[in-house]
Amino acid sequence: MPSQLVRSRKARWSLRYLAIAYVAVLVVVPVGMVFGRAINQGGQAFVDAMTSPDSLHAFQLTAIVAGSAVVINTVFGIVVALLLARYRFPGKRLLNVIIDLPISVSPIVVGLALILVFGFRTGWFGPTLRNAGFQVIFATPGMILATSFVALPLVVRELLPVLQETGLDQEQAARSLGATALQRFRRITVPTIKWALAYGVVLSIARCIGEFGAVRVVSGNVTGKTQTVTLLVDQHAEQFEGGAYQLSVVLILFAALCIVLISFIRPAGARR
Amino acid sequence: MGIAAQHISKQFGGFVALDDVDLDVPSGELTALLGPSGGGKSTLLRIIGGLEEADTGSVVIDGTDSTGVPAQRRNVGFVFQHYAAFKHLSVFRNVAFGLEIRKRPKAEIRARVTELLELVHLDQFADRLPSQLSGGQRQRMALARALAVEPKVLLLDEPFGALDAQVRKELRDWLRRLHDEVHVTTVFVTHDQEEALEVSDSLVVINHGRIEQVGSPNELYDNPRNEFVMSFLGPVTQLNGAMVRPHDIEILTADALGSVEATVTRIQRIGFEVRAELQGGASQPWVQLTRGQAEALDLDVGSVVWLRPASHASTLLPVG
Amino acid sequence: MSQTIAEPVPGRAARRARSSEESRLGAVSGAGLGVAVLWLSLLVLLPLAAVVAKGTGSGWAGFANALTDRRAFDAIKLTVLASLGVSLVNAVMGTVIAWVLVRDDFPGKRLLEIMIDIPFALPTIVAGLVLLTLYGPGSPIGPNWYGTRQGILVALLFVTLPFVVRTVEPVLLALETDVEEAAASLGASPFATFRRIVLPAITPAVLSGAALAFGRAMGEYGSVVLISGQIEYKTEVAPLYIYKQIQDDALAEAAATATVLLIISLLVIASLSALQSWAARRA
């Protein structure tokens, strides 16, 4: 859409190239260089980085932690979005505000907060949980909690506007036609929110796989035990070991895949 | 049989939507709930359909006490003002929805839906999505969808409210003819008195959460119980302190028993109709005539005439 | 001489419609709310309360002491100043990019659009490594900002790049070009049109985006951990400092600084909701 505001070609071009240059210097060139380094180190380095026992374990752990957190947040997100859109109850506005809180809390503070409650020496519930034989901090459950925390609002925030805009007409029509609550959810609600849900889930997956700070604090970062892929990248980079660039390339490609998916989901959702 | 709702009360916060309402809908009839917006008619319909729960009172549908029975087990057909089309399902699947829920055999569903789509003239649109239909077509689809489950009663909440005037009129005739074919007990809510008078077998006027009057359209038009019913069902003017319909005023050229002298202040022609505004004593009545009548009387601004209610006219003395 | 039909009462009808849209909790939805609130309390509220309790556990004086410690104070000061700086830069650059994406057209625009999302989707530690590759030791083009505040700034600029772009874009899209054309036809210069027509319309969105960017920058850890070199008093931002304190088992000191970050987060949230209602009032 050409604009009247910037009529002179010179002004328009300078704005355009300023924007492109800024994004290039900040994003494109650095990302490209990581690819360059990974390619320079050759195919064998790539294979080694992917197949080392530490990497394999890290991939597995990331899948477990991010997978669990995404499932938890998806269920939680659907429940809370339905509650906020369709019911009235005391404290509703407060709930609406608290849902957003995790987005603006530093991942490091998230980790600290979880240690203070679940830490097995001094945490509020730590000793009790330890006596019950249940370890949260420095173990997978704590990492799942930390990851759930940082990605908490993503699904809710995608679903809520769709549910609010759709209203209750279709639900009521289905009710008058004899559909039970479960049938209504499966046949009416899910098809209505599916694109927003897909969008929120992809965002959550990207966010959960990439989580670093909070997981670093609660995991204890033990190689081969509590080390996710992002933690392993950090270790390789700080210790000047090989593998950081190769793992990064995989993560960048995964992030790019998420963005591409999102760019397909967004218009599909908007068409509805 | 039909519908019997008794002692229905409903409040929203502090707002009284329905105040101890009793409603009887005879089996097989087409009944209109008529009244201004916010008067409680939609709430009453939703309570009958089970979409809203009454604070007090009972609903009996077709001889079965349905109070407290959830909407999905009442077997009523409900049609919504904004169609409530299932946007992700084709026209066919929309109509089939209730039958699928009831796990009817596929062949039966196909036959029944095809039959209904023919009935509502949407047979060639079966595979379209609701977004590809016009408003009137969507509402016909919604009607077929409600009829598919062979409901005991059919409830329509301002079914034509979102449509433009032309389509409204078509659908109105069509609903009347459909009802004459299907004969299902039908209640529909409207705030349009013309629609209610034209379509319904019986009329229930509701205002401020109470039923003002019940009867056939003619009964209510001719013998309104109060000022509200009279003015809601049609045009009203005042003659000598009494309320009377402007087409029920006789214009005489000479003084007669019970007539009032008046001077014509304005004459307005609207197609075949002529409206005369007059100044007579303390009131400024207006009279509705045909063009022929006006010409025969040779009416003009400044003409002095005598007015009296026609012999068949219903008049009402306003309270207060 | 209109018909004396009683006027509809839309206000009341609308109110009734709204109140009947939302229903009271039933058994299932009530249980759902219970579980959701319990989960939220266990995951978010209780842990954050624990931070504040620990941070202020030794009383107000202890809290103040932990903060007047020079290292903690320097970390907070650096974090606030750096976050303000990058929010400001990205407020301007984000607006320019949003304008180019909405009102300009050129081959590769779609690619630029995707590049904007990279900082959102990229794991922060990868972002850190990416930036270290170009702006760290062994950079082929020049500056070695490893262990400098410039390094911190570059990392924060990277992670906060999308915020203003993504808040301003929809507002610019909604702002029809005919308003700009009308202003131009009334004799306004391009600059005057921008200042009097476009800028007032997008200001709430720019500020919202800048506030989001500020909040994000205040808490950023993953992308600065590598390039900063983690040098005390120089490149140690608050999250780095808190992490070190946790490692040294100085949980009270960590919690005191974390409490300051939490308070700033709450201020950001409050200003965002104020901005939203301001924008809503003007829309």
Short mmCIF file of N, CA, C and O in Angstrom, two decimals, chain B residues 232-310:
data_model
loop_
_atom_site.label_atom_id
_atom_site.label_comp_id
_atom_site.label_asym_id
_atom_site.label_seq_id
_atom_site.Cartn_x
_atom_site.Cartn_y
_atom_site.Cartn_z
N PHE B 232 -49.43 -0.44 21.60
CA PHE B 232 -48.38 -1.29 21.06
C PHE B 232 -48.81 -2.00 19.79
O PHE B 232 -48.01 -2.27 18.91
N LEU B 233 -50.14 -2.29 19.67
CA LEU B 233 -50.61 -3.06 18.53
C LEU B 233 -50.89 -2.22 17.29
O LEU B 233 -51.02 -2.77 16.20
N GLY B 234 -50.98 -0.92 17.43
CA GLY B 234 -51.27 -0.13 16.25
C GLY B 234 -51.30 1.35 16.58
O GLY B 234 -51.14 1.74 17.73
N PRO B 235 -51.52 2.18 15.55
CA PRO B 235 -51.52 3.62 15.77
C PRO B 235 -52.72 4.04 16.65
O PRO B 235 -53.79 3.43 16.61
N VAL B 236 -52.49 5.06 17.45
CA VAL B 236 -53.51 5.54 18.38
C VAL B 236 -53.51 7.06 18.34
O VAL B 236 -52.47 7.68 18.17
N THR B 237 -54.68 7.65 18.43
CA THR B 237 -54.75 9.10 18.59
C THR B 237 -55.78 9.40 19.66
O THR B 237 -56.46 8.50 20.15
N GLN B 238 -55.88 10.67 20.05
CA GLN B 238 -56.83 11.03 21.12
C GLN B 238 -57.96 11.88 20.55
O GLN B 238 -57.72 12.80 19.79
N LEU B 239 -59.17 11.49 20.94
CA LEU B 239 -60.31 12.29 20.52
C LEU B 239 -61.16 12.56 21.76
O LEU B 239 -61.64 11.61 22.40
N ASN B 240 -61.26 13.82 22.11
CA ASN B 240 -62.10 14.19 23.24
C ASN B 240 -61.72 13.44 24.51
O ASN B 240 -62.57 12.97 25.25
N GLY B 241 -60.40 13.26 24.70
CA GLY B 241 -59.94 12.60 25.91
C GLY B 241 -59.90 11.10 25.84
O GLY B 241 -59.33 10.45 26.71
N ALA B 242 -60.50 10.50 24.78
CA ALA B 242 -60.47 9.04 24.69
C ALA B 242 -59.44 8.60 23.65
O ALA B 242 -59.18 9.33 22.69
N MET B 243 -58.85 7.37 23.87
CA MET B 243 -57.90 6.85 22.89
C MET B 243 -58.67 6.08 21.83
O MET B 243 -59.56 5.29 22.14
N VAL B 244 -58.32 6.33 20.58
CA VAL B 244 -59.04 5.68 19.48
C VAL B 244 -58.07 5.51 18.31
O VAL B 244 -57.08 6.23 18.19
N ARG B 245 -58.30 4.50 17.49
CA ARG B 245 -57.44 4.29 16.32
C ARG B 245 -57.77 5.35 15.26
O ARG B 245 -58.95 5.62 15.02
N PRO B 246 -56.77 5.93 14.62
CA PRO B 246 -57.02 7.04 13.68
C PRO B 246 -57.87 6.62 12.48
O PRO B 246 -58.48 7.48 11.85
N HIS B 247 -57.95 5.32 12.17
CA HIS B 247 -58.81 4.93 11.06
C HIS B 247 -60.23 4.64 11.55
O HIS B 247 -61.10 4.27 10.77
N ASP B 248 -60.45 4.75 12.88
CA ASP B 248 -61.78 4.52 13.44
C ASP B 248 -62.50 5.82 13.74
O ASP B 248 -63.47 5.86 14.48
N ILE B 249 -61.99 6.94 13.19
CA ILE B 249 -62.66 8.23 13.41
C ILE B 249 -63.45 8.61 12.15
O ILE B 249 -62.92 8.55 11.03
N GLU B 250 -64.72 8.94 12.35
CA GLU B 250 -65.56 9.39 11.24
C GLU B 250 -65.45 10.91 11.10
O GLU B 250 -65.45 11.62 12.10
N ILE B 251 -65.32 11.37 9.87
CA ILE B 251 -65.32 12.80 9.64
C ILE B 251 -66.68 13.20 9.04
O ILE B 251 -67.09 12.64 8.01
N LEU B 252 -67.36 14.09 9.70
CA LEU B 252 -68.70 14.52 9.23
C LEU B 252 -68.63 15.98 8.82
O LEU B 252 -67.81 16.75 9.34
N THR B 253 -69.48 16.32 7.87
CA THR B 253 -69.50 17.72 7.43
C THR B 253 -70.51 18.55 8.21
O THR B 253 -70.58 19.76 8.06
N ALA B 254 -71.30 17.87 9.03
CA ALA B 254 -72.27 18.62 9.85
C ALA B 254 -72.27 18.06 11.26
O ALA B 254 -71.86 16.92 11.49
N ASP B 255 -72.70 18.89 12.19
CA ASP B 255 -72.74 18.48 13.59
C ASP B 255 -73.69 17.28 13.76
O ASP B 255 -74.73 17.21 13.13
N ALA B 256 -73.27 16.30 14.57
CA ALA B 256 -74.11 15.15 14.86
C ALA B 256 -73.93 14.80 16.31
O ALA B 256 -72.99 15.27 16.97
N LEU B 257 -74.80 13.88 16.81
CA LEU B 257 -74.74 13.51 18.21
C LEU B 257 -73.37 12.92 18.54
O LEU B 257 -72.87 12.03 17.87
N GLY B 258 -72.75 13.45 19.60
CA GLY B 258 -71.47 12.90 20.08
C GLY B 258 -70.28 13.31 19.26
O GLY B 258 -69.21 12.75 19.40
N SER B 259 -70.43 14.30 18.40
CA SER B 259 -69.27 14.69 17.58
C SER B 259 -68.62 15.95 18.13
O SER B 259 -69.21 16.69 18.91
N VAL B 260 -67.37 16.15 17.70
CA VAL B 260 -66.58 17.28 18.17
C VAL B 260 -66.19 18.12 16.97
O VAL B 260 -65.78 17.59 15.93
N GLU B 261 -66.30 19.41 17.11
CA GLU B 261 -65.90 20.28 16.01
C GLU B 261 -64.39 20.41 15.95
O GLU B 261 -63.72 20.51 16.99
N ALA B 262 -63.85 20.37 14.73
CA ALA B 262 -62.40 20.46 14.60
C ALA B 262 -62.04 21.13 13.29
O ALA B 262 -62.81 21.14 12.35
N THR B 263 -60.80 21.73 13.27
CA THR B 263 -60.32 22.39 12.07
C THR B 263 -59.11 21.63 11.53
O THR B 263 -58.23 21.25 12.31
N VAL B 264 -59.10 21.41 10.23
CA VAL B 264 -57.96 20.71 9.62
C VAL B 264 -56.74 21.62 9.63
O VAL B 264 -56.81 22.76 9.17
N THR B 265 -55.61 21.13 10.20
CA THR B 265 -54.40 21.97 10.24
C THR B 265 -53.35 21.50 9.24
O THR B 265 -52.46 22.25 8.87
N ARG B 266 -53.44 20.23 8.82
CA ARG B 266 -52.42 19.75 7.89
C ARG B 266 -52.95 18.52 7.19
O ARG B 266 -53.65 17.71 7.77
N ILE B 267 -52.61 18.39 5.91
CA ILE B 267 -53.01 17.21 5.17
C ILE B 267 -51.79 16.60 4.52
O ILE B 267 -50.96 17.30 3.94
N GLN B 268 -51.64 15.29 4.69
CA GLN B 268 -50.45 14.62 4.17
C GLN B 268 -50.88 13.40 3.39
O GLN B 268 -51.69 12.62 3.86
N ARG B 269 -50.34 13.27 2.19
CA ARG B 269 -50.68 12.10 1.38
C ARG B 269 -49.52 11.14 1.37
O ARG B 269 -48.38 11.52 1.11
N ILE B 270 -49.80 9.87 1.71
CA ILE B 270 -48.77 8.82 1.65
C ILE B 270 -49.33 7.72 0.78
O ILE B 270 -50.03 6.83 1.24
N GLY B 271 -49.04 7.81 -0.52
CA GLY B 271 -49.57 6.82 -1.44
C GLY B 271 -51.08 6.86 -1.45
O GLY B 271 -51.67 7.91 -1.69
N PHE B 272 -51.69 5.70 -1.18
CA PHE B 272 -53.16 5.63 -1.21
C PHE B 272 -53.77 6.25 0.04
O PHE B 272 -54.96 6.48 0.12
N GLU B 273 -52.94 6.51 1.04
CA GLU B 273 -53.45 6.92 2.34
C GLU B 273 -53.36 8.44 2.50
O GLU B 273 -52.46 9.08 1.97
N VAL B 274 -54.34 8.98 3.21
CA VAL B 274 -54.29 10.40 3.53
C VAL B 274 -54.36 10.56 5.04
O VAL B 274 -55.17 9.89 5.70
N ARG B 275 -53.47 11.39 5.57
CA ARG B 275 -53.50 11.65 7.01
C ARG B 275 -53.88 13.12 7.22
O ARG B 275 -53.26 14.01 6.66
N ALA B 276 -54.92 13.30 8.02
CA ALA B 276 -55.37 14.67 8.32
C ALA B 276 -55.09 14.97 9.78
O ALA B 276 -55.51 14.21 10.67
N GLU B 277 -54.36 16.07 10.02
CA GLU B 277 -54.17 16.50 11.40
C GLU B 277 -55.16 17.61 11.67
O GLU B 277 -55.39 18.47 10.83
N LEU B 278 -55.76 17.57 12.88
CA LEU B 278 -56.82 18.53 13.17
C LEU B 278 -56.60 19.17 14.53
O LEU B 278 -55.85 18.65 15.36
N GLN B 279 -57.30 20.26 14.73
CA GLN B 279 -57.31 20.93 16.03
C GLN B 279 -58.76 20.94 16.48
O GLN B 279 -59.61 21.55 15.84
N GLY B 280 -59.04 20.15 17.55
CA GLY B 280 -60.44 20.09 17.97
C GLY B 280 -60.55 20.21 19.46
O GLY B 280 -60.18 19.30 20.19
N GLY B 281 -61.04 21.34 19.96
CA GLY B 281 -61.14 21.52 21.40
C GLY B 281 -59.77 21.45 22.04
O GLY B 281 -58.83 22.11 21.59
N ALA B 282 -59.62 20.56 23.03
CA ALA B 282 -58.37 20.48 23.75
C ALA B 282 -57.40 19.51 23.08
O ALA B 282 -56.25 19.44 23.46
N SER B 283 -57.86 18.73 22.10
CA SER B 283 -56.97 17.70 21.54
C SER B 283 -56.63 17.97 20.08
O SER B 283 -57.32 18.72 19.39
N GLN B 284 -55.51 17.37 19.67
CA GLN B 284 -55.10 17.47 18.27
C GLN B 284 -55.10 16.07 17.67
O GLN B 284 -54.06 15.45 17.53
N PRO B 285 -56.25 15.52 17.31
CA PRO B 285 -56.29 14.17 16.75
C PRO B 285 -55.77 14.13 15.32
O PRO B 285 -55.68 15.17 14.67
N TRP B 286 -55.42 12.96 14.88
CA TRP B 286 -55.18 12.78 13.43
C TRP B 286 -56.02 11.63 12.94
O TRP B 286 -56.33 10.71 13.68
N VAL B 287 -56.40 11.72 11.69
CA VAL B 287 -57.33 10.75 11.13
C VAL B 287 -56.72 10.15 9.87
O VAL B 287 -56.07 10.84 9.10
N GLN B 288 -56.93 8.84 9.74
CA GLN B 288 -56.39 8.12 8.60
C GLN B 288 -57.54 7.82 7.65
O GLN B 288 -58.55 7.24 8.05
N LEU B 289 -57.43 8.26 6.38
CA LEU B 289 -58.51 8.03 5.40
C LEU B 289 -57.92 7.47 4.13
O LEU B 289 -56.71 7.53 3.92
N THR B 290 -58.79 6.95 3.29
CA THR B 290 -58.33 6.60 1.95
C THR B 290 -58.41 7.87 1.12
O THR B 290 -59.07 8.85 1.50
N ARG B 291 -57.75 7.84 -0.05
CA ARG B 291 -57.76 9.01 -0.90
C ARG B 291 -59.19 9.36 -1.35
O ARG B 291 -59.58 10.51 -1.39
N GLY B 292 -59.97 8.30 -1.64
CA GLY B 292 -61.34 8.49 -2.10
C GLY B 292 -62.18 9.22 -1.04
O GLY B 292 -62.89 10.19 -1.35
N GLN B 293 -62.03 8.76 0.23
CA GLN B 293 -62.78 9.40 1.31
C GLN B 293 -62.40 10.88 1.41
O GLN B 293 -63.26 11.75 1.54
N ALA B 294 -61.10 11.16 1.36
CA ALA B 294 -60.65 12.55 1.51
C ALA B 294 -61.19 13.42 0.40
O ALA B 294 -61.62 14.56 0.63
N GLU B 295 -61.22 12.88 -0.83
CA GLU B 295 -61.71 13.67 -1.95
C GLU B 295 -63.20 13.91 -1.84
O GLU B 295 -63.70 15.01 -2.09
N ALA B 296 -63.93 12.87 -1.40
CA ALA B 296 -65.38 13.00 -1.25
C ALA B 296 -65.72 14.09 -0.22
O ALA B 296 -66.69 14.81 -0.35
N LEU B 297 -64.88 14.17 0.84
CA LEU B 297 -65.13 15.15 1.89
C LEU B 297 -64.64 16.54 1.50
O LEU B 297 -64.93 17.53 2.16
N ASP B 298 -63.82 16.59 0.43
CA ASP B 298 -63.26 17.85 -0.03
C ASP B 298 -62.46 18.54 1.09
O ASP B 298 -62.64 19.72 1.36
N LEU B 299 -61.62 17.74 1.71
CA LEU B 299 -60.86 18.25 2.86
C LEU B 299 -59.75 19.17 2.39
O LEU B 299 -59.10 18.92 1.39
N ASP B 300 -59.52 20.23 3.17
CA ASP B 300 -58.42 21.14 2.87
C ASP B 300 -57.99 21.78 4.18
O ASP B 300 -58.74 21.74 5.17
N VAL B 301 -56.80 22.33 4.19
CA VAL B 301 -56.38 23.01 5.42
C VAL B 301 -57.34 24.15 5.71
O VAL B 301 -57.66 24.93 4.82
N GLY B 302 -57.80 24.22 6.94
CA GLY B 302 -58.76 25.26 7.31
C GLY B 302 -60.20 24.79 7.29
O GLY B 302 -61.07 25.44 7.87
N SER B 303 -60.49 23.63 6.66
CA SER B 303 -61.86 23.11 6.64
C SER B 303 -62.33 22.85 8.07
O SER B 303 -61.57 22.36 8.90
N VAL B 304 -63.58 23.17 8.31
CA VAL B 304 -64.16 22.87 9.63
C VAL B 304 -65.01 21.63 9.49
O VAL B 304 -65.87 21.54 8.62
N VAL B 305 -64.76 20.63 10.33
CA VAL B 305 -65.49 19.35 10.24
C VAL B 305 -65.89 18.90 11.64
O VAL B 305 -65.56 19.56 12.63
N TRP B 306 -66.66 17.82 11.70
CA TRP B 306 -67.06 17.24 13.00
C TRP B 306 -66.55 15.81 13.07
O TRP B 306 -66.65 15.05 12.10
N LEU B 307 -65.96 15.46 14.19
CA LEU B 307 -65.34 14.13 14.35
C LEU B 307 -66.10 13.34 15.39
O LEU B 307 -66.52 13.87 16.42
N ARG B 308 -66.24 12.00 15.14
CA ARG B 308 -66.73 11.12 16.19
C ARG B 308 -66.19 9.70 15.92
O ARG B 308 -65.92 9.35 14.77
N PRO B 309 -66.02 8.92 16.97
CA PRO B 309 -65.56 7.54 16.78
C PRO B 309 -66.57 6.79 15.95
O PRO B 309 -67.78 6.97 16.14
N ALA B 310 -66.10 5.96 15.03
CA ALA B 310 -67.02 5.12 14.25
C ALA B 310 -67.75 4.17 15.19
O ALA B 310 -67.28 3.89 16.28
#
